[in-house]
């Protein structure tokens, strides 16, 4: 009986949201740090796989390794929490201010973890700067991705911001489904398989994920991408966090809550 | 004991059909909306995978991600319901008018979800129209598919309608088996593996699925395919819904009901 | 404890053989029809996969989808029954005449299902005959396979009949092991994985399977293969049924019965 | 709780060794015959896969199908028994002479099964000798492998015998781990996955396995390899059996027995 | 209920650390020997796969076979123990001197196993030295890897040592997560899938693993790499062991202990 029915899945989402919102700041930072780093590992592996084979879809097939480790080890990822905590607040299981505490410190932890991994990765990949990134395809691709994710949107002005926001919305619909799908099973192999699907989907389609970008944009910058910190946050960071929040909260969080949440009341 | 024997599978089909037919309109719309969007995601991922590798079979290998999420989360897909509800009506578990209510609102929800995802996808993929779809292989292929699925049938007149109907019949024989195969296991990993098989099969063979087409044809149109809304519904939409209905209801629904349904009476 | 020991596997084989031999004709026909069609689907998918990638082994990797659906849904496949029913007769669980009833009507059902799918597939693949099969690689390959499976044997006369019989014997040793391997697990995922192995093996090696040929030869003929119905049955149908029967009954049925069957007496 | 701890695994190894050593000759021959043939099937599939794709690793990925069927159906494979029975003798669970009986008759059964499959395979693959093996890549490769596995060692004299012995030792370290890994799970899917790993490893690395060679060398000879029966046994058969025995008995059997076996006393 | 929650995972880590630290020297040597050899097998398989396909990622996909066998059979790997034992010491479950005993003898066992396999592998791969390694791509690649892992760092002096240390730190963060992920499931298939992910990740990214290098560097030297034993230990062995220790102990061991370990007190 390893399958869990949707009514219970939504109840589990509400409990997880409430529990996550109650964690102390220290835990949010440590668990957020690990999550940020794990997504960094996954992104470097995916870029490598895509570069070696020439097929982006192979990168998408391996990318979920990071997300799976985060969920199985109960760590904190801001994008996942965008779906889980608002419905717990709505269901009166946790006060609104805890939502703000969780999101603030988890985002901070995710950022520190991503940037730390980016820095260490650059040290290793360039052997302390002794290798020119342009000579290594995976590094060159990292630079290109970082530039595309910022300068391409900047070129389009407000239209670029809408495109980034929309992409982020479509992204986190799937990412949060990854967190939800993990609840459909009580077995580890079932959880892994179920969450692999939406995570592979969003990454394959190249949608904008705030935490992945917290690795790829600074890594690109250290490797030589022609981007400023303002470019990062103005054209990618802020609209993408907003889109991730809106997509995860509405399409996954509330839509499933409206479908199955009332049943238990 | 995670395997479920065929007699129980058919009993589960009857119960699921009865339960689905009893859902209120609001649920049919929300759950139908999510299903339509999920198949849209899956279709874009599959087109991307097929375009990148040059092998359609790779697209088929990843396409089931959407269907699996729909079934595991208990959402509503009209094509699946074509097999489940008629036998529940026949078995006197639910009145005929509930069948009509379910199909009408689920089809509406599926259409809204598919078209919404198509619109958002086009915004992101063309960056608010700033990129010419002809320069991106996956978008070009989307346009070609949309044209093939309508104009090619139109060219053949009534023969085209028969071909579309037959293709849709063969399609939904498999799609509905996806829903049935999910009942052969009580574990999530078993359900995923079992339903993956027929869904991969129909998509690989390119058979016509009404809800997939509710994404791919409007997306193609927004990207520049030379199709009218009349082309869509006259040459694809209506004959494909009819074929999906006939194939799913007869070959999966009633054939399994005739084989195993009487046993429980 | 999802693993089932060989002694119990053989006991399950005997019970399944006895149960299958007791089914009424109507069930044999419906379940045989579905099995024939499912192998047709699987064959078209496998031919497509092999044609697209250029690697026959990829076709073999996806072919078991049809067999898995047959076994999980408890349907009737003559080749599988060649191993299961004779030992049940030998073990006095069912009279010999029921063996003849089962084989006759299941073969008939398999034939109707295979030919029906072949006909519908040809309608769709050629769009009611408006497309020349020679322009579509998968259809061209279907024609070639149909010709190879008949005319190549015919050319060799009696030697060809021995080759076809031997190939069929090696084929059904594996196919019947597929049915047996499904008994080694009580979980759906275990059954799927276990039966995938021998089915993939026989198809990859290109051995002759009577029911697969009931799809591929008539489909080839409709698409334009230069074969007569006499060619089909004389050079392929009859020797292949005989080889399938001999291989399945002796190497799988009786060898496992001799190994483990006596234990229960 | 499908995972089995190492202490129990070693206890299971001892029980299996004792049970296998107690089987009557008839069972050893039938079960040995089936095992030999199954490895033959697996080898032909692997050679085909490697030839079609040009990547030996793909052959290694599919090769374990045969070994998995052997273990799940409780059949007898001499190389596996080299690890299981000596420790059962050492642990006083079975007298030494039963070890000799088991090995003699299982080797005989394996040889008959392998050679029978080799003969039938050659009939089918060359269509009763009407096709020149040199025109079919997989057959040509079989000939080459058979020659490499004998003549290359012969050329080096005693050094060749040491190389063959060492290769066989490294081979059976992994093959016997396949038998051991199957004991780490009580579920069929767990057993399949666990034993797949070492079997894939040894085959990918091309180490010498006595039973695989009992298929590939005679098949090569029938297809035209320039080898005598003396070449087979002198340069491959005998040193490889010796290396398989030494590697399996010492590195897997006794090392695990020394690690975990005493715990139970 | 095969999934294990993080609180229990950390408790299991502490118990495993304490148990491993209590093993007698003989067991540490035997189990360490087997682990070293298994990673050697895995490395040769991965190098072969990467060389044949030209894609390093394929090597990474198969590499975890060795690690999985080590964990499922409860063997001893120094790098894994770097995360498990320090927290057990910190939690007062085992005295500090047992940590030193474990690490010393497990490292010794790992080294003997790796070097033994390297020697036997070279005998087989070069057929007792009769084949020039430069003519076999996988051997040539082994030589290149061994040189890159030493001489490239040497060229950079202290910067090289920092790069090697950092790479080793990033490596063992993942390797130790492999050991941890195995605790997230009570089923064998769940353990295999869960630990596959981080191991595949570190190997794909080419981070420095002390035990893998204990195979690849001596093997490269025997095959003709232009390295001294001083190069090995000075530029790779020592900084990599230090980085493995620091990364595994801090990022996996203590970070998870700080997150979940206090809960049980």
PDB file of C-alpha atoms in Angstrom, chain A residues 5 164 172 237-238 253:
ATOM      1  CA  UNK A   5      -4.273   8.994  -2.194  1.00  0.00           C
ATOM      2  CA  UNK A 164      11.107  35.942 -17.008  1.00  0.00           C
ATOM      3  CA  UNK A 172       7.771  26.448 -10.094  1.00  0.00           C
ATOM      4  CA  UNK A 237      16.538  37.382  -9.461  1.00  0.00           C
ATOM      5  CA  UNK A 238      13.515  39.489  -8.508  1.00  0.00           C
ATOM      6  CA  UNK A 253      -0.627  24.965  -3.588  1.00  0.00           C
TER       7      UNK A 253
END
